[in-house]
XYZ file of C-alpha atoms in Angstrom:
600
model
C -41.352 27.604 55.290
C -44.720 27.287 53.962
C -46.423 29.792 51.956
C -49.752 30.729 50.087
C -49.858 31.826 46.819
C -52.221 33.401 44.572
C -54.073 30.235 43.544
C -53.959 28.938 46.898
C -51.312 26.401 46.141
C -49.148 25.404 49.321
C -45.400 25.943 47.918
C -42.658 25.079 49.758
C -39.816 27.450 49.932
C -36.151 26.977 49.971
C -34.738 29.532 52.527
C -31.562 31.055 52.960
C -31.734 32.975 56.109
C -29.068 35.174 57.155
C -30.086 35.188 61.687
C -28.048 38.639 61.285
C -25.921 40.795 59.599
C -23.909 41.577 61.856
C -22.000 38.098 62.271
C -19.382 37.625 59.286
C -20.023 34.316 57.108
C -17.070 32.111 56.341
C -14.955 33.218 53.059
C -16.644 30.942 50.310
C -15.163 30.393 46.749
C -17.202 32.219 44.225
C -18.182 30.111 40.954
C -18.589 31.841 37.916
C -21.441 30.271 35.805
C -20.691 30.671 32.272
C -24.492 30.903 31.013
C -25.934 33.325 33.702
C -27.709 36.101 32.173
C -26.966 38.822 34.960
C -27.726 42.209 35.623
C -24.584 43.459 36.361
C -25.216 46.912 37.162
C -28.090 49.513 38.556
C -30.580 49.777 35.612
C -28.922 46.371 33.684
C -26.675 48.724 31.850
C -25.166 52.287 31.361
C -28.619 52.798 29.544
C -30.975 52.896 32.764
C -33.526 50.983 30.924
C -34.537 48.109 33.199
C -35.101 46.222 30.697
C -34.205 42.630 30.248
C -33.857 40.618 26.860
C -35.016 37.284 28.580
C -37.843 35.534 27.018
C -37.769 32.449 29.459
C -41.099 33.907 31.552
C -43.604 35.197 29.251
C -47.110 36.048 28.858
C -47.967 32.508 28.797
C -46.574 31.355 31.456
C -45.885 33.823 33.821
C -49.545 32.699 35.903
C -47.085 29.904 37.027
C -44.238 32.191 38.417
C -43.815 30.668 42.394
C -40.830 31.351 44.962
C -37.775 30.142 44.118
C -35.552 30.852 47.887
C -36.118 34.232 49.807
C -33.338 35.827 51.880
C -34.344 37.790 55.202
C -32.257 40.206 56.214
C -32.742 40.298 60.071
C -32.828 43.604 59.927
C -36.745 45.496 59.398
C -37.531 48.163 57.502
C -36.767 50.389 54.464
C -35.267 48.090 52.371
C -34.870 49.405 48.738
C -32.153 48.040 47.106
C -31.634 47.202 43.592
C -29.914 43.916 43.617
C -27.353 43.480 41.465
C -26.306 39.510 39.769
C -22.650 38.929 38.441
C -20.620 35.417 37.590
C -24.201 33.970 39.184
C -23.900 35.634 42.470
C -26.159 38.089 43.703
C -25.246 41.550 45.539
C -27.927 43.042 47.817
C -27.550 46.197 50.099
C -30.137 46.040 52.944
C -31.268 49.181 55.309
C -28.393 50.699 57.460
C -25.453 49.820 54.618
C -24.989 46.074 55.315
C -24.220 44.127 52.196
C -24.926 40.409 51.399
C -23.389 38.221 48.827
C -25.415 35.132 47.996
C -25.626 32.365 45.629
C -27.879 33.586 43.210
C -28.994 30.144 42.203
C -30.194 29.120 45.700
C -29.882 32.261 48.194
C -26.941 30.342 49.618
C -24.869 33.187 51.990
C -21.446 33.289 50.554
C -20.327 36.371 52.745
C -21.938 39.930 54.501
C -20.271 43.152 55.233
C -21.635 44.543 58.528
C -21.521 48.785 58.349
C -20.422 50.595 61.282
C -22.108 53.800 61.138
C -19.585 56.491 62.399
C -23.079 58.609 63.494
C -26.540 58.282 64.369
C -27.713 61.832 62.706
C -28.061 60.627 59.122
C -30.547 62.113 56.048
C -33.561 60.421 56.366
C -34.671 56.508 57.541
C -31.313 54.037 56.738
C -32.071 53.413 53.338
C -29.901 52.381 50.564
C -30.775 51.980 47.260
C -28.174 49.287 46.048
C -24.653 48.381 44.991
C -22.174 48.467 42.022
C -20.006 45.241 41.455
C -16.986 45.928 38.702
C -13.537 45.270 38.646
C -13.553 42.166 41.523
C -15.044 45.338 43.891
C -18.356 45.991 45.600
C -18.802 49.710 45.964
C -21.422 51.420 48.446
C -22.013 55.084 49.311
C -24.030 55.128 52.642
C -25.580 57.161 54.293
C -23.457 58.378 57.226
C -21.161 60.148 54.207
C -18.574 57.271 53.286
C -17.750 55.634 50.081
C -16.328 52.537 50.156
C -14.901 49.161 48.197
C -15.415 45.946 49.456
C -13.712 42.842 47.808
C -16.570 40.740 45.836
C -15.134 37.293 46.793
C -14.662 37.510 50.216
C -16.662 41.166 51.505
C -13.578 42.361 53.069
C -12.815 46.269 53.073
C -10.514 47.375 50.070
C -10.942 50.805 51.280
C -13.113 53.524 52.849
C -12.780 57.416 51.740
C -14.823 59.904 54.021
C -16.704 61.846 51.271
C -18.836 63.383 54.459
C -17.776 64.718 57.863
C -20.216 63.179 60.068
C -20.433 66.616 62.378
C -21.705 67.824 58.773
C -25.382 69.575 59.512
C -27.548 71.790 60.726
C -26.462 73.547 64.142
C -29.881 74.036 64.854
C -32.091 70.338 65.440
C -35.356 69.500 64.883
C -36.434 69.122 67.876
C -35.372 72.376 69.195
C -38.239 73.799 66.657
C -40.427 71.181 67.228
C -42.426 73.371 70.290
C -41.966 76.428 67.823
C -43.798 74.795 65.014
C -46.279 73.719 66.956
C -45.586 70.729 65.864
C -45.501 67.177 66.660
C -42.711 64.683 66.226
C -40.178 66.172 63.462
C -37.363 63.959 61.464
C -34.458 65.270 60.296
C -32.734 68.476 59.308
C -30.284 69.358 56.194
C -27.501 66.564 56.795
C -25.392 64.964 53.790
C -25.283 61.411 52.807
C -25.761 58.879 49.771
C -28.832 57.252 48.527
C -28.145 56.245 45.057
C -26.284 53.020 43.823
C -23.149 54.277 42.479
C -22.408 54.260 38.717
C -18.737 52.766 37.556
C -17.416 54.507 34.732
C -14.151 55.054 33.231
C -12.035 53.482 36.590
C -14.102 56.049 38.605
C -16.717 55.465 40.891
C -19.635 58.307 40.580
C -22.124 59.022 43.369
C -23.607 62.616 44.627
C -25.020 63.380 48.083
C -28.597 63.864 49.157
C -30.073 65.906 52.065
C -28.943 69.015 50.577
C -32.338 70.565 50.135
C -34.096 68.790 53.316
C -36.743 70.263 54.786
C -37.964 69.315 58.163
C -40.711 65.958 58.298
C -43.740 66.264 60.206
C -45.027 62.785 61.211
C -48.944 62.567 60.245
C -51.569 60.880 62.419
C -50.748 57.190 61.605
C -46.902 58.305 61.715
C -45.823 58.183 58.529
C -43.530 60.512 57.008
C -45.033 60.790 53.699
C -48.607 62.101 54.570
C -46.971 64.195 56.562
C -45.998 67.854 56.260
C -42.801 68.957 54.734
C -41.461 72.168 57.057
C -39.246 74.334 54.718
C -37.832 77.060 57.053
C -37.206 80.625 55.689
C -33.415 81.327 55.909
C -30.218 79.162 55.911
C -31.927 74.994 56.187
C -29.978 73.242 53.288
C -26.579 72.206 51.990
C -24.894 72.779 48.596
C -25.205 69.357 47.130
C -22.400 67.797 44.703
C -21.597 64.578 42.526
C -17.997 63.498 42.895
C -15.792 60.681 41.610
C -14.150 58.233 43.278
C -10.618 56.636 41.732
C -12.291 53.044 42.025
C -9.030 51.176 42.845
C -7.911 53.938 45.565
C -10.386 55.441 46.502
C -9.582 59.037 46.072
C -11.780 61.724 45.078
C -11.258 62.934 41.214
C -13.449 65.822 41.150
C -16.427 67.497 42.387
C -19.070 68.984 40.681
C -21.053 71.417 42.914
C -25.185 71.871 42.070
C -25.903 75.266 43.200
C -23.744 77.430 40.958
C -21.597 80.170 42.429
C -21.305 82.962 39.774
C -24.626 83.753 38.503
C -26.698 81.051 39.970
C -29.787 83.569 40.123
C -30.103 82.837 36.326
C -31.897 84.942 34.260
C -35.071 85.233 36.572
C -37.391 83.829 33.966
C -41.062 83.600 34.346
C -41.787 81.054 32.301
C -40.564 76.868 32.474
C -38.238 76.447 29.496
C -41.202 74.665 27.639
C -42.975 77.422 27.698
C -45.514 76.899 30.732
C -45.761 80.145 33.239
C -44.463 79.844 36.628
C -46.315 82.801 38.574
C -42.746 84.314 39.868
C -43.049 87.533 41.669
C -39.846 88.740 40.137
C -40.291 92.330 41.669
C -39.974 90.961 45.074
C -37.247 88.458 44.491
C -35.221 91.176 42.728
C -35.765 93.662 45.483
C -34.264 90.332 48.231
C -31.464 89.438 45.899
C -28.977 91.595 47.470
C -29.439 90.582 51.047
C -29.594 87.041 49.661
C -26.635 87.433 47.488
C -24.573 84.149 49.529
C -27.635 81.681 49.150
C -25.728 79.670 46.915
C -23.778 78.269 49.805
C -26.978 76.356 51.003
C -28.515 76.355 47.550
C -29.510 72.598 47.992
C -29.812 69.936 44.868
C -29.553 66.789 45.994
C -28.945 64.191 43.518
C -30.925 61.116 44.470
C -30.506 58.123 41.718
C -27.986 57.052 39.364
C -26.747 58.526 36.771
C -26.978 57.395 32.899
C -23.647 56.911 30.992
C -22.871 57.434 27.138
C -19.165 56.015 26.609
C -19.109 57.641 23.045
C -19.889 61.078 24.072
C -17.816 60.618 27.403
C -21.191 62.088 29.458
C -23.127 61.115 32.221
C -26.608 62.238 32.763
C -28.039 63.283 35.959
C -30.860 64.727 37.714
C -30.690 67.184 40.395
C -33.283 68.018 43.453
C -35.052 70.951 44.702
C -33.169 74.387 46.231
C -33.180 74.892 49.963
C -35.014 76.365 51.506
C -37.414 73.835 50.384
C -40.592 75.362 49.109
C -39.781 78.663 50.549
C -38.329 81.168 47.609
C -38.008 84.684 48.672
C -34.900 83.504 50.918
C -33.050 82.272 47.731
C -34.301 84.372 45.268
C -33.746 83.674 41.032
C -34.085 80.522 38.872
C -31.146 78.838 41.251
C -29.127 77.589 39.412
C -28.747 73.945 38.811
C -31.084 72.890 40.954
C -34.312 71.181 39.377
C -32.362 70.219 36.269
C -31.258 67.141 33.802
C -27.419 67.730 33.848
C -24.886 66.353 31.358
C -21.380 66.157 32.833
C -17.824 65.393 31.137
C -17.428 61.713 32.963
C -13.774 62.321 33.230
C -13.662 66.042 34.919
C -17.204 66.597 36.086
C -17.239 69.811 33.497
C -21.057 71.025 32.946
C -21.683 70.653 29.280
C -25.426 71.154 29.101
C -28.557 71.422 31.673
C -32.031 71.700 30.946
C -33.798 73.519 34.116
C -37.468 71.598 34.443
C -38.350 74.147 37.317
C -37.191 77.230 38.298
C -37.309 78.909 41.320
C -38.738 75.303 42.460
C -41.555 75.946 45.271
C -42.973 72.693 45.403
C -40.553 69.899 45.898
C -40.486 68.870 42.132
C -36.942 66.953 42.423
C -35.612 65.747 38.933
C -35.439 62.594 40.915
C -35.884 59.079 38.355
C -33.177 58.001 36.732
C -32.321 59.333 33.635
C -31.972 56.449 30.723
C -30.973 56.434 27.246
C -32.530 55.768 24.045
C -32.657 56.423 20.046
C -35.221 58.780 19.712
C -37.647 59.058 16.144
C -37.883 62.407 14.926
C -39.001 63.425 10.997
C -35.161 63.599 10.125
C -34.522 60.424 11.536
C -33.307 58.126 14.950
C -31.638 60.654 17.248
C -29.605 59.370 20.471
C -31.481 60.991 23.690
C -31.677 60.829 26.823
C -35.512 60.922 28.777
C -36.357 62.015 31.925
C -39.521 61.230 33.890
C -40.581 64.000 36.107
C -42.787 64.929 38.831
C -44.212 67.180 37.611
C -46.181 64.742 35.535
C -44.187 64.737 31.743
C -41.653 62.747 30.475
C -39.271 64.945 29.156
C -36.588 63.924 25.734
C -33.529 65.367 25.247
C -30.591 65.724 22.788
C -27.633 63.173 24.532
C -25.241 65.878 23.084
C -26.856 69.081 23.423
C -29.716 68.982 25.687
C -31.932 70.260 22.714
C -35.590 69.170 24.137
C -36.990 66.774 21.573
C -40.047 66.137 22.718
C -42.326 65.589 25.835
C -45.132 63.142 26.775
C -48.590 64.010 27.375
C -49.631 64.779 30.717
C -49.282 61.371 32.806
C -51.378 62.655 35.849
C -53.676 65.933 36.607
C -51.935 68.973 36.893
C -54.209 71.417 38.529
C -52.593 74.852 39.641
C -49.415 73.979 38.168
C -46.615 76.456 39.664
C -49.166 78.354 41.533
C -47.306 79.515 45.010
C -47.772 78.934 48.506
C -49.928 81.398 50.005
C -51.083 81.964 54.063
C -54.485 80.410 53.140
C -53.384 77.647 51.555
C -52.654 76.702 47.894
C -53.651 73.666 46.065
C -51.562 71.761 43.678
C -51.438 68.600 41.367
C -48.999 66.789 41.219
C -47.534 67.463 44.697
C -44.136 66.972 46.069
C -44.416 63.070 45.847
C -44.728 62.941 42.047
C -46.595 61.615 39.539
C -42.861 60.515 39.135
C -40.528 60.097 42.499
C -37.145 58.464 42.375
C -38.804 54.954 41.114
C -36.787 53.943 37.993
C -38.717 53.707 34.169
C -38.711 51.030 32.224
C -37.850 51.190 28.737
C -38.501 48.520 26.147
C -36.317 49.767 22.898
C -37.565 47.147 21.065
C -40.827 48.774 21.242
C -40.381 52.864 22.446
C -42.477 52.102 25.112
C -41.822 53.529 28.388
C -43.642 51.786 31.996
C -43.862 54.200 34.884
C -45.132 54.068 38.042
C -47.156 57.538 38.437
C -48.765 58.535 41.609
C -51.969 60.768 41.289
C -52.719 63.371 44.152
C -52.909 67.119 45.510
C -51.275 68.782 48.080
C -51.941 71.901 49.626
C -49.087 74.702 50.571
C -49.870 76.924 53.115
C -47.562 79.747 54.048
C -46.766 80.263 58.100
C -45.423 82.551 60.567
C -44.310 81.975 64.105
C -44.321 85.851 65.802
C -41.000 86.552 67.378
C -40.086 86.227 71.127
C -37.623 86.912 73.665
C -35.268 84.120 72.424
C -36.165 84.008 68.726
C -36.424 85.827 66.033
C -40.143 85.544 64.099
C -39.841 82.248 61.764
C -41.813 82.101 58.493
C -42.414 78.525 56.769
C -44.164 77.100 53.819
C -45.997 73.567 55.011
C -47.203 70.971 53.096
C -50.313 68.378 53.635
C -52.235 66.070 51.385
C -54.949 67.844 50.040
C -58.652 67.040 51.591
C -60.949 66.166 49.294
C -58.761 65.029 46.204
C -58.381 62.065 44.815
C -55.283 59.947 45.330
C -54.450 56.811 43.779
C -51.551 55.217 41.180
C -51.210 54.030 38.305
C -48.946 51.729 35.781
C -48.659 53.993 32.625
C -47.218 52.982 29.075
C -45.976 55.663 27.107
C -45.174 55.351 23.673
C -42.506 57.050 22.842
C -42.543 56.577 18.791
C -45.484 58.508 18.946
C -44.715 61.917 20.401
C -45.118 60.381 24.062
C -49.070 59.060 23.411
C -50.576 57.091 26.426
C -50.988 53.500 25.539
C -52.372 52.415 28.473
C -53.112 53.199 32.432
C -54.087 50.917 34.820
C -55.292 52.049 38.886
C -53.668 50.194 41.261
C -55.295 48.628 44.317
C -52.586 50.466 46.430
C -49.597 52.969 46.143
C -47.143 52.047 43.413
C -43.000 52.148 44.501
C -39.859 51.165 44.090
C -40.078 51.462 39.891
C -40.592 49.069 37.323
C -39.012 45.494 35.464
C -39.730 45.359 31.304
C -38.914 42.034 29.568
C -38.523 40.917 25.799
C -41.158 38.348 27.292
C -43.992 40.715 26.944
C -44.270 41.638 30.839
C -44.051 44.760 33.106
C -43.080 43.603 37.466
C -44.435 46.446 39.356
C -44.404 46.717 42.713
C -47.304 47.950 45.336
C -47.160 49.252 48.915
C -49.204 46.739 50.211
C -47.005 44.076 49.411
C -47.807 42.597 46.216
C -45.547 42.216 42.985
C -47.384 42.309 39.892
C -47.167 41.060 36.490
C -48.550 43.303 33.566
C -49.100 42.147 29.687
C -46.811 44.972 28.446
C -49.293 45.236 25.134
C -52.394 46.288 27.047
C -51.594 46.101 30.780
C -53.614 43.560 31.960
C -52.515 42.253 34.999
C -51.193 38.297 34.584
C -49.853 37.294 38.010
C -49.238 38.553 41.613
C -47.462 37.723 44.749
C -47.966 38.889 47.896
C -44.826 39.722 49.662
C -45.716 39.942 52.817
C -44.305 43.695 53.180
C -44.514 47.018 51.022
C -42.381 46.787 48.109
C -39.660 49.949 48.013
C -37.304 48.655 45.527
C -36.839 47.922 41.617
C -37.387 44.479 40.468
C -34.975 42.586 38.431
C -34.301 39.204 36.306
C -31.495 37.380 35.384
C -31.194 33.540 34.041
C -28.823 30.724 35.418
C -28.556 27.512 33.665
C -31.775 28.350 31.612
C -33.966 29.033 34.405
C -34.845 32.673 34.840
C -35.742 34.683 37.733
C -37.135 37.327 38.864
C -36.188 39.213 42.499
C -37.214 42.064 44.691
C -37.208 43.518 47.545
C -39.729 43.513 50.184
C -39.154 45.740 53.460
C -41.371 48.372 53.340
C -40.863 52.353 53.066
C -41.051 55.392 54.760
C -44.966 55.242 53.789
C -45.737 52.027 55.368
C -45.656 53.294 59.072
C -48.714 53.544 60.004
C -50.453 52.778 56.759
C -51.478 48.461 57.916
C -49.198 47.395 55.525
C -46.057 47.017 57.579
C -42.434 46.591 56.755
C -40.280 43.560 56.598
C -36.693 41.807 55.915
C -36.842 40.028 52.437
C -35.779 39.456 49.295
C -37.728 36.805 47.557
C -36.497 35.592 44.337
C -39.226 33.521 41.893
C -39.332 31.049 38.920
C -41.060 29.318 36.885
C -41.418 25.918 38.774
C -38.805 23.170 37.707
């Protein structure tokens, strides 16, 4: 295969190609190299950090950074996985729950795991976010509710535990309301399944369920999901979502922990965030609903949508946890519902709550406590204190107590924030950020060599406008908050450097030429890999944030980038399929992973 890069040299690619996933490769022997340098896990390590201590591709060099081998799925189209890289052979999960094992030295297919989806009515497009690899096991949660172990030398099933019943959903589809609505072609309803890669701690394998708070997708003119509006239907739409654990030789659950709380989850129906910013509740009214509301726990929402951080010494793992359903729609589901919209710290052995800090209450805008938590030693005038930080999208990056959830600190404002909290009305409200960040799911780097923290931030408004369908013969009147990208704002991203030994000062921002995804890649060689929807991977100096390299993948990139090193070479890999954004957008979606070094 020939291909073009950046300085217009022709490079010649080795390929491994995988026709489809749904043939079984021979069993291979797997050869553990002794010097690989892997990333073992989601995030590197129980810290979340994405950070890597390699120093083979560096500022200096990094101009020189061609393909290495690139793997194509077969399969188009959402592809957002994490890889992960142990005893030099790589994991990947690709769109629809099909995993790959490959030689992570030359792409080589060593064996794939072809998923059987048990139903066609999942959460959302097929996505999957990655893998965990412990143990001599390959554990998935997929979307279609299962959770699953797969042996790592030869892909076959260990064993398969039904976390989800797949009849699990609303009675009530989308396209029944479509016609109500007035509305064009709708995706989805409230149905539970698994995004996140799952975390391995203690024997037990940790993953929570998303789709609890799911509104209804509009498709928008180009049909794309994310420009879009975002339906949230007064009245019963949602799930209760939960975080379980998995006995990760067996299989069998461990315990549960449920987001919406069932005694008290109204809270304390506070008007203000717990940092102290106002959040233009009209408490009156949602006191006066409470009692006819009183069961709205049950499909409270909170879906928890990335892996969790881990802290062996304290025995906790951090979490955060998504909007309440109804999404954007508050009056049905009145108080601060409780633990939606929060940073969670459970026990990792019994899923006991032992501190949550709420970032929004009463959550009428979509702000999901969505990035990854990650961990780091915090300086404060009586010294280093181990934390825990949370990007938001609501446009901070919050810092927390690892033991106590005792808010530390919080960055400066990393995007606009105009109209902060105000509510939906029936003309139309405009807000900054909107429901798609400055912060999404997309993991942060951390450097803790430095405090500095890399984040993908998107800058935009949306407007919420308030609804009503009149009642008719067959149907009772319907009320709905929608969302649309707000005319007449600006909307761009940015790569952001926050410095975190300074109270959360901004270092440095730098505009992207298109939407920023998937999360970002820091090294000890001075770089920041960020990814763009219009297919490019980019290399940033991580002093200033000039921009040293860039590939064009040849389709959006949706996932986190990663390095390892084998035999002294070091790479650096990501996925390039595309997202729900790219439909429509010119951009496109595709099949590949393509892995790059420095040339030999």
């Amino acid at each position: 295969m020939i291909h073009q890069g950046r300085s217009g040299m022709t490079i010649r690619l080795s390929i491994a190609r995988a026709s489809s996933l749904s043939l079984l490769a021979g069993t291979l022997t797997l050869t553990p190299s002794a010097h690989a340098e892997e990333w073992p896990m989601f995030g590197r390590d129980h810290t979340n950090r994405h950070f890597s201590p390699l120093t083979v591709i560096d500022r200096g060099n990094v101009a020189k950074l061609r393909p290495a081998w690139i793997f194509q799925t077969g399969i188009t189209g959402y592809f957002q996985a994490e890889p992960v890289v142990v005893d030099g052979v790589m994991y990947l999960s690709t769109t629809q729950n099909h995993v790959a094992a490959l030689e992570a030295k030359t792409g080589r297919v060593m064996w794939t795991y072809t998923h059987k989806a048990r139903t066609e009515k999942i959460f959302g497009p097929p996505s999957n976010r990655g893998v965990a690899v412990s143990g001599g096991k390959v554990f998935e949660a997929t979307m279609d509710g299962r959770v699953l172990a797969l042996d790592a030398k030869t892909g076959k099933v260990l064993w398969d535990h039904e976390a989800v019943r797949p009849e699990e959903g609303e009675s009530e589809t989308a396209s029944d309301l479509a016609g109500t609505l007035g509305a064009g072609a709708i995706q989805g309803s409230s149905r539970l399944g698994f995004k996140m890669p799952p975390l391995v701690a203690d024997g037990l394998v940790i993953v929570g369920v998303a789709g609890a708070g799911y509104g209804l997708h509009v498709e928008d003119e180009k049909g794309g999901l994310d420009g879009g509006a975002v339906v949230g239907i007064e009245g019963g739409y949602g799930r209760r979502g939960w975080l379980a654990a998995y006995d990760a030789a067996t299989g069998e659950e461990r315990w549960r922990w449920y987001v919406t709380k069932e005694d008290g989850w109204e809270g304390g129906f506070v008007e203000k965030t717990a940092d102290g910013v106002p959040l233009n509740r009209d408490i009156a009214a949602e006191k006066a609903a409470a009692p006819r509301q009183r069961e709205a726990w049950k499909v409270g929402g909170g879906s928890l949508w990335m892996t969790p951080a881990y802290d062996a010494d304290l025995g906790l793992i951090y979490v955060g946890t998504g909007n309440p359903a109804p999404q954007n729609f508050g009056l049905s589901r009145p108080g601060d519902n409780l633990y939606t919209m929060s940073l969670v710290a459970l026990d990792v052995k019994t899923g006991t709550l032992r501190w949550y800090y709420q970032q929004v209450p009463h959550d009428e805008w979509g702000y999901d406590v969505a990035s990854p938590p990650f961990l780091l030693d915090y300086a404060t005038p009586q010294g280093p204190v181990k934390a825990v930080a949370e990007a938001s999208k609501t446009g901070w990056l919050y810092v927390h107590d690892r033991a106590t959830g005792t808010l530390l600190g919080k960055s400066a404002p990393l995007t606009t924030q105009k109209n902060l909290y105000a509510p939906p009305t029936e003309t139309g409200t405009v807000v900054s950020p909107g429901p798609l960040g400055a912060i999404s799911w997309h993991p942060v780097a951390f450097d803790p060599t430095t405090s500095m923290a890399y984040a993908q931030v998107r800058h935009g408004a949306t407007t919420y406008t308030v609804r009503t369908v009149p009642a008719s013969n067959s149907r009772p009147q319907i009320r709905f908050t929608e969302t649309s990208e707000a005319k007449g704002e600006p909307s761009f991203s940015t790569l952001t450097a926050v410095d975190l030994a300074k109270g959360g000062a901004i270092k440095w921002s730098v505009k992207a030429g298109s939407r920023l995804s998937g999360g970002t890649l820091a090294t000890a060689g001075g770089l920041v890999f960020s990814g763009e929807e219009d297919g490019h991977l980019d290399a940033h100096d991580s002093a200033n944030g000039e921009m040293l390299w860039r590939f064009q993948c040849g389709a959006g990139i949706g996932g986190p980038p990663i390095t390892y090193s084998l035999e002294g070479r070091q790479y650096v890999a990501v996925a390039a399929g595309g997202a729900s954004f790219t439909k429509g957008s010119g951009f496109g979606t595709g099949d590949a992973l393509v892995v790059f070094a420095l040339p030999d």
